Amino acid sequence: NITTLIDHKQVKQAQDRDKGYSDNNLIQINFSGEIEKNYSLIKQELISSAIASSVTKTMMGITEGGSRTWGLRWPGENPKDTNTTIIIYSADAELVKTAGMQLVEGRDIDIIRYPSDSFAVLLNETAIKLMGFKDPIGKVILQPYNNIKWHVVGVVKDYIQGSPYEAIPPTVIMGPAGWFNTMHVKLNPALSTADNLAKVEQVFKKYNPEYPFDYR
């Protein structure tokens, strides 16, 4: 049956598709209770105790896409392109390092070394094509409704945000001036997953005692 053969081929291609990030030793914890308030303390303890190699807070889970928007402005834009739906995602720092994304150009967002990174953005490859940037680093993207100017510091390889069968949308990853609802933790690969999770749970019980430790 030719239809069945084509379906199997499509499934295989989707399964073999490069995710563009590494889910090995990566966990996601949604904010609840005191997590957001104690985020800095939780992050510091996870890293100082060598439970995690890096931590970032994000708008939502990396596989959950982001917020849809349109009307962003950029240098040399084609007027029709400003009406194209763009995915906005936000991360406070070290998303590339934590999620194992592949940096094509530039650098990760790093609010510690670069205080101006509050308004830094990363673009994915599809966004670069949409915006027609030959040299994207340093370009300014304007958010007209609040007049915020975001500056491009890096480009990441396209990464799968939802179904591997879907096309990857143009994506703008905004720095710490964005909003956050979850955190991602890259666990120490030198320890077993069970040991890591037990230690992570103790940290969360310490800083968010009223809520159960829940992760993906």
JSON list of C-alpha atoms in Angstrom, two decimals:
[
{"chain": "A", "resi": 1, "resn": "ASN", "atom": "CA", "xyz": [0.00, 0.00, 0.00]},
{"chain": "A", "resi": 2, "resn": "ILE", "atom": "CA", "xyz": [1.66, 3.22, -1.20]},
{"chain": "A", "resi": 3, "resn": "THR", "atom": "CA", "xyz": [-0.20, 5.40, 1.33]},
{"chain": "A", "resi": 4, "resn": "THR", "atom": "CA", "xyz": [1.07, 3.25, 4.20]},
{"chain": "A", "resi": 5, "resn": "LEU", "atom": "CA", "xyz": [4.63, 3.45, 2.84]},
{"chain": "A", "resi": 6, "resn": "ILE", "atom": "CA", "xyz": [4.42, 7.25, 2.63]},
{"chain": "A", "resi": 7, "resn": "ASP", "atom": "CA", "xyz": [3.00, 7.45, 6.18]},
{"chain": "A", "resi": 8, "resn": "HIS", "atom": "CA", "xyz": [5.82, 5.27, 7.53]},
{"chain": "A", "resi": 9, "resn": "LYS", "atom": "CA", "xyz": [8.35, 7.44, 5.72]},
{"chain": "A", "resi": 10, "resn": "GLN", "atom": "CA", "xyz": [6.84, 10.64, 7.18]},
{"chain": "A", "resi": 11, "resn": "VAL", "atom": "CA", "xyz": [6.83, 9.14, 10.69]},
{"chain": "A", "resi": 12, "resn": "LYS", "atom": "CA", "xyz": [10.47, 8.05, 10.31]},
{"chain": "A", "resi": 13, "resn": "GLN", "atom": "CA", "xyz": [11.49, 11.52, 9.07]},
{"chain": "A", "resi": 14, "resn": "ALA", "atom": "CA", "xyz": [9.73, 13.15, 12.02]},
{"chain": "A", "resi": 15, "resn": "GLN", "atom": "CA", "xyz": [11.35, 10.75, 14.50]},
{"chain": "A", "resi": 16, "resn": "ASP", "atom": "CA", "xyz": [14.81, 11.32, 12.98]},
{"chain": "A", "resi": 17, "resn": "ARG", "atom": "CA", "xyz": [14.44, 15.10, 12.78]},
{"chain": "A", "resi": 18, "resn": "ASP", "atom": "CA", "xyz": [17.07, 17.05, 14.72]},
{"chain": "A", "resi": 19, "resn": "LYS", "atom": "CA", "xyz": [15.30, 18.63, 17.72]},
{"chain": "A", "resi": 20, "resn": "GLY", "atom": "CA", "xyz": [17.79, 21.51, 17.82]},
{"chain": "A", "resi": 21, "resn": "TYR", "atom": "CA", "xyz": [18.24, 21.11, 21.59]},
{"chain": "A", "resi": 22, "resn": "SER", "atom": "CA", "xyz": [19.26, 18.38, 24.03]},
{"chain": "A", "resi": 23, "resn": "ASP", "atom": "CA", "xyz": [16.68, 16.88, 26.38]},
{"chain": "A", "resi": 24, "resn": "ASN", "atom": "CA", "xyz": [19.30, 14.68, 28.06]},
{"chain": "A", "resi": 25, "resn": "ASN", "atom": "CA", "xyz": [19.44, 15.51, 31.81]},
{"chain": "A", "resi": 26, "resn": "LEU", "atom": "CA", "xyz": [17.04, 18.42, 31.22]},
{"chain": "A", "resi": 27, "resn": "ILE", "atom": "CA", "xyz": [14.03, 18.91, 33.48]},
{"chain": "A", "resi": 28, "resn": "GLN", "atom": "CA", "xyz": [11.29, 21.53, 33.55]},
{"chain": "A", "resi": 29, "resn": "ILE", "atom": "CA", "xyz": [9.58, 22.79, 36.72]},
{"chain": "A", "resi": 30, "resn": "ASN", "atom": "CA", "xyz": [6.56, 25.09, 36.47]},
{"chain": "A", "resi": 31, "resn": "PHE", "atom": "CA", "xyz": [6.33, 27.95, 38.95]},
{"chain": "A", "resi": 32, "resn": "SER", "atom": "CA", "xyz": [4.07, 27.34, 41.92]},
{"chain": "A", "resi": 33, "resn": "GLY", "atom": "CA", "xyz": [3.91, 28.75, 45.42]},
{"chain": "A", "resi": 34, "resn": "GLU", "atom": "CA", "xyz": [7.22, 30.38, 46.39]},
{"chain": "A", "resi": 35, "resn": "ILE", "atom": "CA", "xyz": [9.33, 29.18, 43.43]},
{"chain": "A", "resi": 36, "resn": "GLU", "atom": "CA", "xyz": [9.28, 32.45, 41.50]},
{"chain": "A", "resi": 37, "resn": "LYS", "atom": "CA", "xyz": [10.04, 34.52, 44.61]},
{"chain": "A", "resi": 38, "resn": "ASN", "atom": "CA", "xyz": [12.90, 32.18, 45.62]},
{"chain": "A", "resi": 39, "resn": "TYR", "atom": "CA", "xyz": [14.15, 31.51, 42.09]},
{"chain": "A", "resi": 40, "resn": "SER", "atom": "CA", "xyz": [17.58, 33.13, 42.61]},
{"chain": "A", "resi": 41, "resn": "LEU", "atom": "CA", "xyz": [18.17, 31.17, 45.83]},
{"chain": "A", "resi": 42, "resn": "ILE", "atom": "CA", "xyz": [17.05, 27.90, 44.23]},
{"chain": "A", "resi": 43, "resn": "LYS", "atom": "CA", "xyz": [19.29, 28.48, 41.20]},
{"chain": "A", "resi": 44, "resn": "GLN", "atom": "CA", "xyz": [22.28, 29.39, 43.37]},
{"chain": "A", "resi": 45, "resn": "GLU", "atom": "CA", "xyz": [21.89, 26.28, 45.55]},
{"chain": "A", "resi": 46, "resn": "LEU", "atom": "CA", "xyz": [21.41, 23.90, 42.60]},
{"chain": "A", "resi": 47, "resn": "ILE", "atom": "CA", "xyz": [24.60, 25.15, 40.95]},
{"chain": "A", "resi": 48, "resn": "SER", "atom": "CA", "xyz": [26.77, 25.64, 44.07]},
{"chain": "A", "resi": 49, "resn": "SER", "atom": "CA", "xyz": [25.97, 22.11, 45.25]},
{"chain": "A", "resi": 50, "resn": "ALA", "atom": "CA", "xyz": [26.80, 20.71, 41.77]},
{"chain": "A", "resi": 51, "resn": "ILE", "atom": "CA", "xyz": [23.33, 19.23, 41.31]},
{"chain": "A", "resi": 52, "resn": "ALA", "atom": "CA", "xyz": [22.89, 21.29, 38.15]},
{"chain": "A", "resi": 53, "resn": "SER", "atom": "CA", "xyz": [25.34, 22.57, 35.56]},
{"chain": "A", "resi": 54, "resn": "SER", "atom": "CA", "xyz": [23.04, 25.43, 34.52]},
{"chain": "A", "resi": 55, "resn": "VAL", "atom": "CA", "xyz": [19.57, 26.83, 35.22]},
{"chain": "A", "resi": 56, "resn": "THR", "atom": "CA", "xyz": [17.33, 29.26, 33.35]},
{"chain": "A", "resi": 57, "resn": "LYS", "atom": "CA", "xyz": [13.83, 30.58, 33.88]},
{"chain": "A", "resi": 58, "resn": "THR", "atom": "CA", "xyz": [11.56, 30.78, 30.85]},
{"chain": "A", "resi": 59, "resn": "MET", "atom": "CA", "xyz": [8.15, 31.85, 29.66]},
{"chain": "A", "resi": 60, "resn": "MET", "atom": "CA", "xyz": [7.02, 28.23, 29.38]},
{"chain": "A", "resi": 61, "resn": "GLY", "atom": "CA", "xyz": [8.41, 24.80, 28.55]},
{"chain": "A", "resi": 62, "resn": "ILE", "atom": "CA", "xyz": [10.74, 24.68, 25.56]},
{"chain": "A", "resi": 63, "resn": "THR", "atom": "CA", "xyz": [8.41, 22.23, 23.80]},
{"chain": "A", "resi": 64, "resn": "GLU", "atom": "CA", "xyz": [5.35, 24.41, 24.40]},
{"chain": "A", "resi": 65, "resn": "GLY", "atom": "CA", "xyz": [6.19, 27.06, 21.80]},
{"chain": "A", "resi": 66, "resn": "GLY", "atom": "CA", "xyz": [5.65, 30.59, 23.03]},
{"chain": "A", "resi": 67, "resn": "SER", "atom": "CA", "xyz": [3.40, 33.60, 22.66]},
{"chain": "A", "resi": 68, "resn": "ARG", "atom": "CA", "xyz": [2.21, 34.55, 19.15]},
{"chain": "A", "resi": 69, "resn": "THR", "atom": "CA", "xyz": [2.65, 38.17, 18.10]},
{"chain": "A", "resi": 70, "resn": "TRP", "atom": "CA", "xyz": [2.88, 40.36, 15.03]},
{"chain": "A", "resi": 71, "resn": "GLY", "atom": "CA", "xyz": [3.76, 43.96, 14.24]},
{"chain": "A", "resi": 72, "resn": "LEU", "atom": "CA", "xyz": [7.44, 43.79, 15.25]},
{"chain": "A", "resi": 73, "resn": "ARG", "atom": "CA", "xyz": [9.58, 46.20, 13.24]},
{"chain": "A", "resi": 74, "resn": "TRP", "atom": "CA", "xyz": [13.15, 45.74, 12.04]},
{"chain": "A", "resi": 75, "resn": "PRO", "atom": "CA", "xyz": [15.66, 47.42, 9.68]},
{"chain": "A", "resi": 76, "resn": "GLY", "atom": "CA", "xyz": [14.95, 46.84, 5.99]},
{"chain": "A", "resi": 77, "resn": "GLU", "atom": "CA", "xyz": [11.63, 45.15, 6.69]},
{"chain": "A", "resi": 78, "resn": "ASN", "atom": "CA", "xyz": [9.20, 44.30, 3.94]},
{"chain": "A", "resi": 79, "resn": "PRO", "atom": "CA", "xyz": [5.90, 45.87, 5.10]},
{"chain": "A", "resi": 80, "resn": "LYS", "atom": "CA", "xyz": [3.96, 42.64, 4.51]},
{"chain": "A", "resi": 81, "resn": "ASP", "atom": "CA", "xyz": [6.38, 40.74, 6.76]},
{"chain": "A", "resi": 82, "resn": "THR", "atom": "CA", "xyz": [5.44, 42.80, 9.82]},
{"chain": "A", "resi": 83, "resn": "ASN", "atom": "CA", "xyz": [2.05, 41.07, 9.71]},
{"chain": "A", "resi": 84, "resn": "THR", "atom": "CA", "xyz": [3.65, 37.61, 9.80]},
{"chain": "A", "resi": 85, "resn": "THR", "atom": "CA", "xyz": [2.98, 35.74, 13.03]},
{"chain": "A", "resi": 86, "resn": "ILE", "atom": "CA", "xyz": [6.17, 35.46, 15.09]},
{"chain": "A", "resi": 87, "resn": "ILE", "atom": "CA", "xyz": [6.66, 33.36, 18.19]},
{"chain": "A", "resi": 88, "resn": "ILE", "atom": "CA", "xyz": [7.99, 35.22, 21.22]},
{"chain": "A", "resi": 89, "resn": "TYR", "atom": "CA", "xyz": [9.73, 33.22, 23.94]},
{"chain": "A", "resi": 90, "resn": "SER", "atom": "CA", "xyz": [11.61, 34.61, 26.94]},
{"chain": "A", "resi": 91, "resn": "ALA", "atom": "CA", "xyz": [14.53, 33.40, 29.06]},
{"chain": "A", "resi": 92, "resn": "ASP", "atom": "CA", "xyz": [16.54, 35.14, 31.74]},
{"chain": "A", "resi": 93, "resn": "ALA", "atom": "CA", "xyz": [20.02, 33.81, 30.88]},
{"chain": "A", "resi": 94, "resn": "GLU", "atom": "CA", "xyz": [21.94, 30.80, 29.57]},
{"chain": "A", "resi": 95, "resn": "LEU", "atom": "CA", "xyz": [19.02, 29.23, 27.69]},
{"chain": "A", "resi": 96, "resn": "VAL", "atom": "CA", "xyz": [21.40, 28.02, 24.97]},
{"chain": "A", "resi": 97, "resn": "LYS", "atom": "CA", "xyz": [23.68, 26.37, 27.53]},
{"chain": "A", "resi": 98, "resn": "THR", "atom": "CA", "xyz": [20.86, 24.89, 29.62]},
{"chain": "A", "resi": 99, "resn": "ALA", "atom": "CA", "xyz": [18.78, 23.52, 26.76]},
{"chain": "A", "resi": 100, "resn": "GLY", "atom": "CA", "xyz": [21.77, 22.44, 24.68]},
{"chain": "A", "resi": 101, "resn": "MET", "atom": "CA", "xyz": [20.69, 24.61, 21.77]},
{"chain": "A", "resi": 102, "resn": "GLN", "atom": "CA", "xyz": [23.04, 25.05, 18.84]},
{"chain": "A", "resi": 103, "resn": "LEU", "atom": "CA", "xyz": [24.44, 28.56, 18.53]},
{"chain": "A", "resi": 104, "resn": "VAL", "atom": "CA", "xyz": [24.89, 29.51, 14.87]},
{"chain": "A", "resi": 105, "resn": "GLU", "atom": "CA", "xyz": [26.22, 33.01, 15.42]},
{"chain": "A", "resi": 106, "resn": "GLY", "atom": "CA", "xyz": [26.90, 35.42, 18.27]},
{"chain": "A", "resi": 107, "resn": "ARG", "atom": "CA", "xyz": [26.41, 34.39, 21.92]},
{"chain": "A", "resi": 108, "resn": "ASP", "atom": "CA", "xyz": [23.93, 33.35, 24.58]},
{"chain": "A", "resi": 109, "resn": "ILE", "atom": "CA", "xyz": [22.01, 35.89, 26.67]},
{"chain": "A", "resi": 110, "resn": "ASP", "atom": "CA", "xyz": [24.15, 36.61, 29.75]},
{"chain": "A", "resi": 111, "resn": "ILE", "atom": "CA", "xyz": [22.75, 39.24, 32.11]},
{"chain": "A", "resi": 112, "resn": "ILE", "atom": "CA", "xyz": [25.69, 38.85, 34.54]},
{"chain": "A", "resi": 113, "resn": "ARG", "atom": "CA", "xyz": [28.45, 39.73, 32.04]},
{"chain": "A", "resi": 114, "resn": "TYR", "atom": "CA", "xyz": [26.30, 42.07, 29.95]},
{"chain": "A", "resi": 115, "resn": "PRO", "atom": "CA", "xyz": [23.83, 44.14, 32.04]},
{"chain": "A", "resi": 116, "resn": "SER", "atom": "CA", "xyz": [22.25, 45.52, 28.85]},
{"chain": "A", "resi": 117, "resn": "ASP", "atom": "CA", "xyz": [21.07, 41.97, 28.04]},
{"chain": "A", "resi": 118, "resn": "SER", "atom": "CA", "xyz": [17.79, 42.76, 29.82]},
{"chain": "A", "resi": 119, "resn": "PHE", "atom": "CA", "xyz": [16.74, 43.76, 26.30]},
{"chain": "A", "resi": 120, "resn": "ALA", "atom": "CA", "xyz": [18.78, 41.22, 24.33]},
{"chain": "A", "resi": 121, "resn": "VAL", "atom": "CA", "xyz": [17.21, 38.73, 21.93]},
{"chain": "A", "resi": 122, "resn": "LEU", "atom": "CA", "xyz": [18.18, 35.52, 20.19]},
{"chain": "A", "resi": 123, "resn": "LEU", "atom": "CA", "xyz": [16.68, 34.76, 16.78]},
{"chain": "A", "resi": 124, "resn": "ASN", "atom": "CA", "xyz": [16.17, 31.35, 15.24]},
{"chain": "A", "resi": 125, "resn": "GLU", "atom": "CA", "xyz": [17.20, 30.64, 11.65]},
{"chain": "A", "resi": 126, "resn": "THR", "atom": "CA", "xyz": [13.65, 30.99, 10.34]},
{"chain": "A", "resi": 127, "resn": "ALA", "atom": "CA", "xyz": [13.38, 34.48, 11.87]},
{"chain": "A", "resi": 128, "resn": "ILE", "atom": "CA", "xyz": [16.67, 35.46, 10.18]},
{"chain": "A", "resi": 129, "resn": "LYS", "atom": "CA", "xyz": [15.24, 34.39, 6.81]},
{"chain": "A", "resi": 130, "resn": "LEU", "atom": "CA", "xyz": [12.00, 36.29, 7.42]},
{"chain": "A", "resi": 131, "resn": "MET", "atom": "CA", "xyz": [13.84, 39.46, 8.45]},
{"chain": "A", "resi": 132, "resn": "GLY", "atom": "CA", "xyz": [16.42, 39.16, 5.67]},
{"chain": "A", "resi": 133, "resn": "PHE", "atom": "CA", "xyz": [19.38, 39.84, 7.97]},
{"chain": "A", "resi": 134, "resn": "LYS", "atom": "CA", "xyz": [22.80, 39.21, 6.41]},
{"chain": "A", "resi": 135, "resn": "ASP", "atom": "CA", "xyz": [24.59, 40.37, 9.59]},
{"chain": "A", "resi": 136, "resn": "PRO", "atom": "CA", "xyz": [22.02, 39.98, 12.41]},
{"chain": "A", "resi": 137, "resn": "ILE", "atom": "CA", "xyz": [24.24, 40.63, 15.44]},
{"chain": "A", "resi": 138, "resn": "GLY", "atom": "CA", "xyz": [23.58, 44.12, 16.78]},
{"chain": "A", "resi": 139, "resn": "LYS", "atom": "CA", "xyz": [20.40, 44.66, 14.79]},
{"chain": "A", "resi": 140, "resn": "VAL", "atom": "CA", "xyz": [17.51, 46.31, 16.64]},
{"chain": "A", "resi": 141, "resn": "ILE", "atom": "CA", "xyz": [13.97, 44.92, 16.70]},
{"chain": "A", "resi": 142, "resn": "LEU", "atom": "CA", "xyz": [11.26, 47.32, 17.83]},
{"chain": "A", "resi": 143, "resn": "GLN", "atom": "CA", "xyz": [8.16, 46.32, 19.78]},
{"chain": "A", "resi": 144, "resn": "PRO", "atom": "CA", "xyz": [5.92, 49.30, 18.84]},
{"chain": "A", "resi": 145, "resn": "TYR", "atom": "CA", "xyz": [3.14, 48.86, 21.41]},
{"chain": "A", "resi": 146, "resn": "ASN", "atom": "CA", "xyz": [5.54, 49.44, 24.32]},
{"chain": "A", "resi": 147, "resn": "ASN", "atom": "CA", "xyz": [8.37, 51.08, 22.34]},
{"chain": "A", "resi": 148, "resn": "ILE", "atom": "CA", "xyz": [10.96, 48.56, 23.59]},
{"chain": "A", "resi": 149, "resn": "LYS", "atom": "CA", "xyz": [14.08, 48.18, 21.45]},
{"chain": "A", "resi": 150, "resn": "TRP", "atom": "CA", "xyz": [15.56, 44.67, 21.56]},
{"chain": "A", "resi": 151, "resn": "HIS", "atom": "CA", "xyz": [19.10, 44.09, 20.30]},
{"chain": "A", "resi": 152, "resn": "VAL", "atom": "CA", "xyz": [20.15, 40.83, 18.66]},
{"chain": "A", "resi": 153, "resn": "VAL", "atom": "CA", "xyz": [23.07, 39.07, 20.39]},
{"chain": "A", "resi": 154, "resn": "GLY", "atom": "CA", "xyz": [22.84, 35.59, 18.90]},
{"chain": "A", "resi": 155, "resn": "VAL", "atom": "CA", "xyz": [21.28, 33.21, 16.39]},
{"chain": "A", "resi": 156, "resn": "VAL", "atom": "CA", "xyz": [20.23, 29.66, 17.31]},
{"chain": "A", "resi": 157, "resn": "LYS", "atom": "CA", "xyz": [19.59, 26.74, 15.02]},
{"chain": "A", "resi": 158, "resn": "ASP", "atom": "CA", "xyz": [15.89, 26.11, 14.46]},
{"chain": "A", "resi": 159, "resn": "TYR", "atom": "CA", "xyz": [14.53, 23.89, 17.24]},
{"chain": "A", "resi": 160, "resn": "ILE", "atom": "CA", "xyz": [11.32, 21.86, 17.37]},
{"chain": "A", "resi": 161, "resn": "GLN", "atom": "CA", "xyz": [8.83, 23.59, 19.65]},
{"chain": "A", "resi": 162, "resn": "GLY", "atom": "CA", "xyz": [5.82, 21.31, 19.29]},
{"chain": "A", "resi": 163, "resn": "SER", "atom": "CA", "xyz": [5.04, 18.55, 16.84]},
{"chain": "A", "resi": 164, "resn": "PRO", "atom": "CA", "xyz": [7.98, 17.34, 14.71]},
{"chain": "A", "resi": 165, "resn": "TYR", "atom": "CA", "xyz": [5.53, 17.23, 11.78]},
{"chain": "A", "resi": 166, "resn": "GLU", "atom": "CA", "xyz": [5.03, 21.01, 11.84]},
{"chain": "A", "resi": 167, "resn": "ALA", "atom": "CA", "xyz": [7.14, 23.72, 10.23]},
{"chain": "A", "resi": 168, "resn": "ILE", "atom": "CA", "xyz": [9.29, 25.68, 12.69]},
{"chain": "A", "resi": 169, "resn": "PRO", "atom": "CA", "xyz": [7.97, 29.25, 13.07]},
{"chain": "A", "resi": 170, "resn": "PRO", "atom": "CA", "xyz": [10.11, 32.43, 13.15]},
{"chain": "A", "resi": 171, "resn": "THR", "atom": "CA", "xyz": [11.05, 32.83, 16.81]},
{"chain": "A", "resi": 172, "resn": "VAL", "atom": "CA", "xyz": [12.39, 35.73, 18.87]},
{"chain": "A", "resi": 173, "resn": "ILE", "atom": "CA", "xyz": [13.80, 34.73, 22.27]},
{"chain": "A", "resi": 174, "resn": "MET", "atom": "CA", "xyz": [13.69, 37.76, 24.53]},
{"chain": "A", "resi": 175, "resn": "GLY", "atom": "CA", "xyz": [15.91, 38.40, 27.53]},
{"chain": "A", "resi": 176, "resn": "PRO", "atom": "CA", "xyz": [15.09, 39.05, 31.20]},
{"chain": "A", "resi": 177, "resn": "ALA", "atom": "CA", "xyz": [12.64, 41.89, 30.51]},
{"chain": "A", "resi": 178, "resn": "GLY", "atom": "CA", "xyz": [10.18, 39.21, 29.37]},
{"chain": "A", "resi": 179, "resn": "TRP", "atom": "CA", "xyz": [7.80, 37.26, 31.65]},
{"chain": "A", "resi": 180, "resn": "PHE", "atom": "CA", "xyz": [8.35, 33.84, 33.22]},
{"chain": "A", "resi": 181, "resn": "ASN", "atom": "CA", "xyz": [6.29, 30.90, 34.34]},
{"chain": "A", "resi": 182, "resn": "THR", "atom": "CA", "xyz": [8.71, 27.98, 34.52]},
{"chain": "A", "resi": 183, "resn": "MET", "atom": "CA", "xyz": [12.36, 27.00, 34.87]},
{"chain": "A", "resi": 184, "resn": "HIS", "atom": "CA", "xyz": [14.67, 24.54, 33.15]},
{"chain": "A", "resi": 185, "resn": "VAL", "atom": "CA", "xyz": [17.46, 22.73, 34.97]},
{"chain": "A", "resi": 186, "resn": "LYS", "atom": "CA", "xyz": [20.35, 20.91, 33.31]},
{"chain": "A", "resi": 187, "resn": "LEU", "atom": "CA", "xyz": [21.28, 18.17, 35.76]},
{"chain": "A", "resi": 188, "resn": "ASN", "atom": "CA", "xyz": [24.88, 17.21, 36.48]},
{"chain": "A", "resi": 189, "resn": "PRO", "atom": "CA", "xyz": [25.68, 14.34, 34.05]},
{"chain": "A", "resi": 190, "resn": "ALA", "atom": "CA", "xyz": [28.28, 12.95, 36.48]},
{"chain": "A", "resi": 191, "resn": "LEU", "atom": "CA", "xyz": [25.51, 11.85, 38.88]},
{"chain": "A", "resi": 192, "resn": "SER", "atom": "CA", "xyz": [22.74, 9.33, 38.28]},
{"chain": "A", "resi": 193, "resn": "THR", "atom": "CA", "xyz": [19.34, 10.73, 37.34]},
{"chain": "A", "resi": 194, "resn": "ALA", "atom": "CA", "xyz": [17.79, 9.24, 40.49]},
{"chain": "A", "resi": 195, "resn": "ASP", "atom": "CA", "xyz": [20.42, 10.87, 42.74]},
{"chain": "A", "resi": 196, "resn": "ASN", "atom": "CA", "xyz": [20.03, 14.20, 40.95]},
{"chain": "A", "resi": 197, "resn": "LEU", "atom": "CA", "xyz": [16.25, 14.22, 41.23]},
{"chain": "A", "resi": 198, "resn": "ALA", "atom": "CA", "xyz": [16.33, 13.30, 44.92]},
{"chain": "A", "resi": 199, "resn": "LYS", "atom": "CA", "xyz": [18.70, 16.22, 45.60]},
{"chain": "A", "resi": 200, "resn": "VAL", "atom": "CA", "xyz": [16.69, 18.63, 43.45]},
{"chain": "A", "resi": 201, "resn": "GLU", "atom": "CA", "xyz": [13.56, 17.65, 45.36]},
{"chain": "A", "resi": 202, "resn": "GLN", "atom": "CA", "xyz": [15.23, 18.50, 48.68]},
{"chain": "A", "resi": 203, "resn": "VAL", "atom": "CA", "xyz": [16.13, 21.98, 47.41]},
{"chain": "A", "resi": 204, "resn": "PHE", "atom": "CA", "xyz": [12.56, 22.63, 46.27]},
{"chain": "A", "resi": 205, "resn": "LYS", "atom": "CA", "xyz": [11.14, 21.33, 49.56]},
{"chain": "A", "resi": 206, "resn": "LYS", "atom": "CA", "xyz": [13.39, 23.83, 51.32]},
{"chain": "A", "resi": 207, "resn": "TYR", "atom": "CA", "xyz": [12.29, 26.86, 49.29]},
{"chain": "A", "resi": 208, "resn": "ASN", "atom": "CA", "xyz": [8.74, 25.83, 48.36]},
{"chain": "A", "resi": 209, "resn": "PRO", "atom": "CA", "xyz": [7.63, 23.61, 51.26]},
{"chain": "A", "resi": 210, "resn": "GLU", "atom": "CA", "xyz": [3.87, 23.97, 50.78]},
{"chain": "A", "resi": 211, "resn": "TYR", "atom": "CA", "xyz": [3.84, 22.42, 47.32]},
{"chain": "A", "resi": 212, "resn": "PRO", "atom": "CA", "xyz": [4.84, 18.98, 45.99]},
{"chain": "A", "resi": 213, "resn": "PHE", "atom": "CA", "xyz": [7.94, 18.76, 43.79]},
{"chain": "A", "resi": 214, "resn": "ASP", "atom": "CA", "xyz": [6.55, 18.36, 40.27]},
{"chain": "A", "resi": 215, "resn": "TYR", "atom": "CA", "xyz": [8.73, 18.17, 37.16]},
{"chain": "A", "resi": 216, "resn": "ARG", "atom": "CA", "xyz": [8.80, 17.03, 33.55]}
]
